[in-house]
């Protein structure tokens, strides 16, 4: 907070900060949010201290983080791999890690308008050619489970974070909606779809973004959204005619329905089935959506596929394992009951036919 409360748009560099003693500074959240349980009169030169809503707090923190990161566009020395072991130069850049890791979320939750004074600063730190981008993006990306990727465009960054106001500005300036990063070969639409940024997805689709663009894993935006439980995005993509039967991976060959079933996303499974998704589609190992759901113990999805939609309970993989084998092995008792009950009914029906 020492750094945060001294940041000003008029400052040109980190060296311009007039820091005070590091005593009694609270966390940004404690400092900013209104104490609704015990309202008090606060005497402070900082008019926003304990006096604003959560959204306002996000706006303040977004502005502070963005302005701070912009300092790195000046001639200030940049953190290097050598001094990262010391905590990204903690003594000198105490606010850096926080800003790098949270500015995007604060900016999104703040609901910032397109005429806000902070917009030009945000555009600057999203520019892959800027020094500030090179600093914050490296720090943030290390907090994810993904490998380092190059050639991220400003449209990819803002689509990833769901900054629809900035995305719209970039699109109006002619940003390439089909650009792909070099690490994962993914478009802005792919990144936005996976993260559930429905407002951004809508903007990109309106600009003609390819709904079937495949990344290096042969996954489409629909596959990414379905696997991550992004129902609103899945609906938008389906309305644009996204192929529900497209299969991903060199070896997996999994459909969006398989991805959704595997992760227990019942609402998305329903959406895909309503669009005619093949309930018996097998992946590269011979596993159907029911097989995936049963293995993971997703009772609601198993019931939907099995009882309501009539998925085959006896389907087996290349090595002979059925959904019942996997549910039993993993201790999913309720799923086992569903499978056994359905199998008994199927056996009786077969006997009647004979």
XYZ file of C-alpha atoms in Angstrom:
354
model
C 0.000 0.000 0.000
C 2.977 2.320 0.552
C 3.627 2.358 -3.190
C -0.068 2.369 -4.097
C -1.053 5.487 -2.173
C 1.831 7.473 -3.663
C 1.143 6.697 -7.326
C -0.010 9.637 -9.413
C -0.659 9.993 -13.141
C 1.715 12.975 -13.197
C 4.687 10.846 -12.148
C 6.997 9.698 -14.928
C 9.059 7.023 -13.201
C 9.299 4.766 -10.165
C 12.107 7.016 -8.992
C 9.590 9.859 -8.669
C 7.673 8.044 -5.929
C 7.932 9.746 -2.538
C 7.572 6.710 -0.263
C 6.894 6.917 3.451
C 7.867 4.599 6.296
C 6.481 1.096 5.726
C 4.502 0.998 8.985
C 0.824 0.289 9.567
C -0.016 -0.130 5.886
C -2.996 -2.405 5.322
C -3.731 -4.655 2.379
C -5.361 -2.909 -0.589
C -8.668 -4.621 0.178
C -8.670 -3.617 3.871
C -7.679 -0.083 2.987
C -10.271 0.520 0.319
C -13.473 -1.298 1.206
C -16.254 0.228 3.256
C -16.623 -1.349 6.694
C -20.378 -1.876 6.545
C -20.529 -3.724 9.854
C -19.122 -0.853 11.895
C -19.285 2.418 9.959
C -16.938 5.051 11.241
C -16.016 8.563 10.316
C -12.591 8.496 8.760
C -10.404 11.521 8.826
C -7.972 11.164 5.964
C -6.543 13.159 3.124
C -7.200 10.090 0.991
C -10.886 10.636 0.290
C -11.395 7.045 -0.891
C -10.094 5.441 2.316
C -12.867 3.162 3.717
C -15.515 4.937 1.692
C -16.181 3.053 -1.541
C -17.889 -0.033 -2.923
C -16.174 -3.180 -4.169
C -16.493 -2.080 -7.798
C -15.060 1.323 -6.954
C -12.213 -0.405 -5.132
C -11.471 -2.418 -8.265
C -11.446 0.825 -10.262
C -8.988 2.477 -7.876
C -6.709 -0.563 -7.802
C -6.892 -0.959 -11.580
C -5.792 2.634 -12.024
C -2.971 2.307 -9.504
C -1.699 -0.945 -11.016
C -1.880 0.291 -14.604
C -0.154 3.574 -13.785
C 2.538 1.740 -11.841
C 3.208 -0.715 -14.672
C 3.471 2.212 -17.075
C 6.467 3.441 -15.090
C 8.435 0.628 -16.717
C 8.070 2.343 -20.078
C 10.512 4.953 -18.815
C 14.249 4.380 -18.481
C 13.940 2.532 -15.186
C 16.041 -0.636 -15.002
C 14.047 -3.766 -15.738
C 13.926 -6.838 -13.447
C 16.095 -9.623 -14.831
C 16.294 -13.375 -14.335
C 19.305 -12.795 -12.095
C 17.436 -10.707 -9.556
C 14.113 -12.575 -9.756
C 15.354 -14.886 -7.010
C 15.211 -11.895 -4.728
C 11.463 -11.634 -5.312
C 11.414 -9.464 -8.442
C 13.536 -6.829 -6.761
C 11.184 -6.564 -3.802
C 12.972 -3.646 -2.168
C 12.709 -1.491 -5.254
C 9.593 -2.814 -6.900
C 7.406 -3.884 -3.983
C 4.195 -3.300 -5.908
C 5.324 -5.026 -9.106
C 4.207 -8.603 -8.444
C 0.829 -7.456 -7.187
C 0.241 -5.203 -10.186
C 1.419 -7.781 -12.709
C -0.781 -10.514 -11.293
C -3.963 -8.573 -10.530
C -4.304 -5.524 -12.769
C -6.261 -7.484 -15.375
C -8.853 -8.729 -12.897
C -9.223 -5.315 -11.245
C -9.651 -3.663 -14.640
C -12.319 -6.165 -15.692
C -14.293 -6.013 -12.442
C -14.187 -2.210 -12.374
C -16.471 -1.913 -15.396
C -14.335 0.873 -16.852
C -15.910 2.972 -19.624
C -14.316 3.620 -23.011
C -13.783 7.301 -22.196
C -11.965 6.651 -18.913
C -8.646 8.458 -18.532
C -6.894 5.176 -17.742
C -7.646 3.614 -21.167
C -4.560 4.992 -23.012
C -2.334 3.718 -20.196
C -3.959 0.280 -20.362
C -3.431 0.155 -24.121
C 0.241 0.956 -23.600
C 0.926 -1.883 -21.175
C -0.940 -4.321 -23.457
C 1.331 -3.471 -26.375
C 3.786 -6.390 -26.765
C 6.380 -3.908 -28.038
C 6.337 -1.882 -24.809
C 8.864 -2.342 -22.009
C 6.103 -2.498 -19.420
C 4.457 -5.442 -21.194
C 7.725 -7.369 -21.177
C 7.919 -6.873 -17.410
C 4.411 -7.633 -16.187
C 3.459 -10.354 -18.677
C 6.465 -12.513 -17.794
C 5.654 -12.265 -14.089
C 1.961 -13.018 -14.578
C 2.492 -15.913 -16.989
C 4.668 -17.718 -14.460
C 1.626 -17.941 -12.169
C -0.253 -19.971 -14.792
C 0.245 -23.631 -15.635
C 1.068 -22.798 -19.243
C 4.402 -22.741 -20.995
C 5.842 -19.433 -22.114
C 4.355 -18.257 -25.380
C 5.489 -15.545 -27.758
C 3.746 -13.237 -30.179
C 0.814 -12.325 -28.006
C -0.974 -9.357 -29.572
C -2.711 -6.619 -27.612
C -6.036 -8.050 -28.798
C -5.098 -11.460 -27.390
C -4.166 -9.946 -24.030
C -7.370 -7.948 -23.681
C -9.501 -10.843 -24.965
C -7.876 -13.186 -22.442
C -8.707 -10.809 -19.599
C -12.193 -9.933 -20.831
C -11.587 -6.206 -21.238
C -14.411 -5.770 -23.729
C -14.152 -1.958 -23.830
C -10.489 -2.118 -24.848
C -11.171 -5.015 -27.217
C -13.796 -2.905 -28.954
C -11.345 -0.014 -29.323
C -8.704 -2.307 -30.808
C -11.203 -3.827 -33.225
C -12.249 -0.363 -34.371
C -8.579 0.314 -35.119
C -8.394 -2.804 -37.281
C -6.798 -5.352 -34.933
C -6.379 -8.776 -36.552
C -9.000 -11.157 -35.126
C -7.273 -14.165 -36.691
C -3.757 -13.559 -35.350
C -2.302 -16.566 -33.530
C 0.312 -16.791 -30.801
C 3.437 -18.798 -31.534
C 3.233 -21.097 -28.530
C -0.286 -22.489 -28.752
C -1.395 -21.223 -32.168
C -4.512 -19.747 -30.594
C -6.644 -16.811 -31.726
C -8.127 -14.064 -29.516
C -11.475 -15.900 -29.777
C -9.918 -19.097 -28.446
C -8.440 -17.325 -25.418
C -11.673 -15.448 -24.692
C -13.811 -18.579 -25.089
C -11.709 -20.624 -22.676
C -11.827 -17.893 -20.026
C -15.580 -17.368 -20.395
C -15.415 -13.763 -21.605
C -18.817 -13.800 -23.303
C -18.944 -10.040 -24.014
C -15.587 -10.264 -25.787
C -16.590 -13.431 -27.638
C -19.662 -11.623 -28.935
C -17.562 -8.693 -30.182
C -15.061 -10.973 -31.912
C -17.798 -13.005 -33.586
C -19.451 -9.811 -34.821
C -16.118 -8.918 -36.435
C -16.061 -12.239 -38.258
C -13.683 -14.251 -36.072
C -13.359 -17.835 -37.324
C -15.500 -19.982 -35.041
C -13.711 -23.131 -36.250
C -10.106 -21.931 -35.867
C -8.031 -24.808 -34.481
C -5.018 -24.377 -32.232
C -1.911 -26.539 -31.960
C -3.938 -29.121 -30.034
C -6.545 -29.145 -32.815
C -9.064 -27.634 -30.405
C -11.674 -25.101 -31.488
C -13.070 -22.259 -29.352
C -16.135 -24.461 -28.712
C -13.938 -27.265 -27.393
C -12.131 -24.831 -25.085
C -15.362 -23.303 -23.793
C -17.152 -26.636 -23.334
C -14.279 -28.179 -21.416
C -14.058 -25.214 -19.062
C -17.756 -24.888 -18.274
C -18.382 -21.617 -20.112
C -22.093 -22.102 -20.852
C -22.801 -18.545 -22.052
C -19.894 -18.734 -24.498
C -20.919 -22.192 -25.704
C -24.381 -20.830 -26.462
C -22.927 -17.909 -28.450
C -20.665 -20.201 -30.461
C -23.481 -22.642 -31.204
C -25.672 -19.767 -32.389
C -22.882 -18.924 -34.835
C -22.941 -22.469 -36.162
C -19.940 -23.972 -34.379
C -19.446 -27.639 -35.289
C -20.468 -29.859 -32.359
C -18.731 -32.892 -33.865
C -15.264 -31.467 -34.440
C -12.614 -33.659 -32.814
C -9.418 -32.385 -31.242
C -5.932 -33.682 -30.645
C -3.596 -35.822 -32.681
C -4.508 -38.809 -30.523
C -7.402 -37.771 -28.250
C -9.985 -37.128 -30.970
C -12.441 -35.787 -28.410
C -15.605 -33.833 -29.175
C -16.859 -30.807 -27.201
C -19.464 -33.135 -25.651
C -16.709 -35.434 -24.413
C -14.876 -32.465 -22.867
C -18.015 -31.189 -21.136
C -19.021 -34.630 -19.836
C -15.517 -35.319 -18.548
C -15.631 -32.179 -16.404
C -19.223 -32.521 -15.209
C -20.673 -29.502 -17.007
C -24.301 -30.624 -17.141
C -25.743 -27.418 -18.630
C -23.260 -27.546 -21.507
C -23.908 -31.236 -22.107
C -27.602 -30.336 -22.498
C -26.824 -27.503 -24.922
C -24.654 -29.731 -27.090
C -27.161 -32.580 -27.139
C -29.915 -30.151 -28.136
C -27.739 -29.192 -31.096
C -27.478 -32.832 -32.139
C -24.119 -33.819 -30.671
C -23.428 -37.536 -31.104
C -23.952 -39.134 -27.702
C -21.968 -42.228 -28.728
C -18.979 -40.449 -30.281
C -15.793 -42.309 -29.345
C -12.431 -40.666 -28.783
C -9.041 -42.064 -29.702
C -9.222 -44.603 -26.869
C -12.766 -45.693 -27.634
C -14.259 -43.731 -24.737
C -17.725 -42.181 -25.093
C -19.029 -39.119 -23.192
C -20.831 -41.509 -20.794
C -17.588 -43.394 -20.204
C -15.823 -40.124 -19.322
C -18.587 -38.927 -16.992
C -18.830 -42.299 -15.231
C -15.076 -42.493 -14.684
C -15.086 -39.075 -13.008
C -18.236 -39.669 -10.955
C -20.375 -36.918 -12.464
C -23.730 -38.333 -11.405
C -25.923 -35.601 -12.923
C -24.220 -35.907 -16.313
C -24.364 -39.708 -16.211
C -28.087 -39.540 -15.447
C -28.655 -37.083 -18.298
C -26.754 -39.182 -20.825
C -27.993 -42.532 -19.599
C -31.568 -42.134 -18.385
C -32.781 -39.126 -20.362
C -30.853 -39.566 -23.608
C -30.359 -43.333 -23.779
C -26.582 -43.604 -24.024
C -25.253 -47.146 -24.297
C -24.301 -48.513 -20.883
C -22.333 -51.464 -22.267
C -20.020 -49.549 -24.594
C -16.432 -50.714 -24.090
C -13.038 -49.229 -24.872
C -10.376 -50.927 -26.971
C -9.165 -52.788 -23.883
C -12.684 -53.956 -22.958
C -13.476 -51.603 -20.077
C -17.048 -50.328 -19.697
C -18.383 -47.278 -17.816
C -19.328 -49.642 -14.977
C -15.733 -50.854 -14.658
C -14.431 -47.324 -14.241
C -17.160 -46.102 -11.889
C -16.641 -49.168 -9.671
C -12.872 -48.831 -9.632
C -13.083 -45.178 -8.616
C -15.713 -45.725 -5.923
C -18.530 -43.701 -7.493
C -21.358 -45.592 -5.768
C -24.325 -43.551 -7.037
C -23.050 -43.756 -10.595
C -22.604 -47.519 -10.225
C -26.239 -47.795 -9.086
C -27.438 -45.838 -12.117
C -25.402 -47.979 -14.477
C -26.517 -51.265 -12.919
C -30.182 -50.264 -12.915
C -30.038 -49.236 -16.559
C -28.121 -52.351 -17.554
C -30.726 -54.587 -15.899
C -33.502 -52.840 -17.811
C -31.552 -53.182 -21.072
C -31.016 -56.906 -20.438
C -34.726 -57.430 -19.745
C -35.661 -55.578 -22.917
C -33.264 -57.775 -24.897
C -34.848 -60.921 -23.457
C -38.332 -59.699 -24.376
C -37.207 -59.068 -27.953
C -35.747 -62.562 -28.182
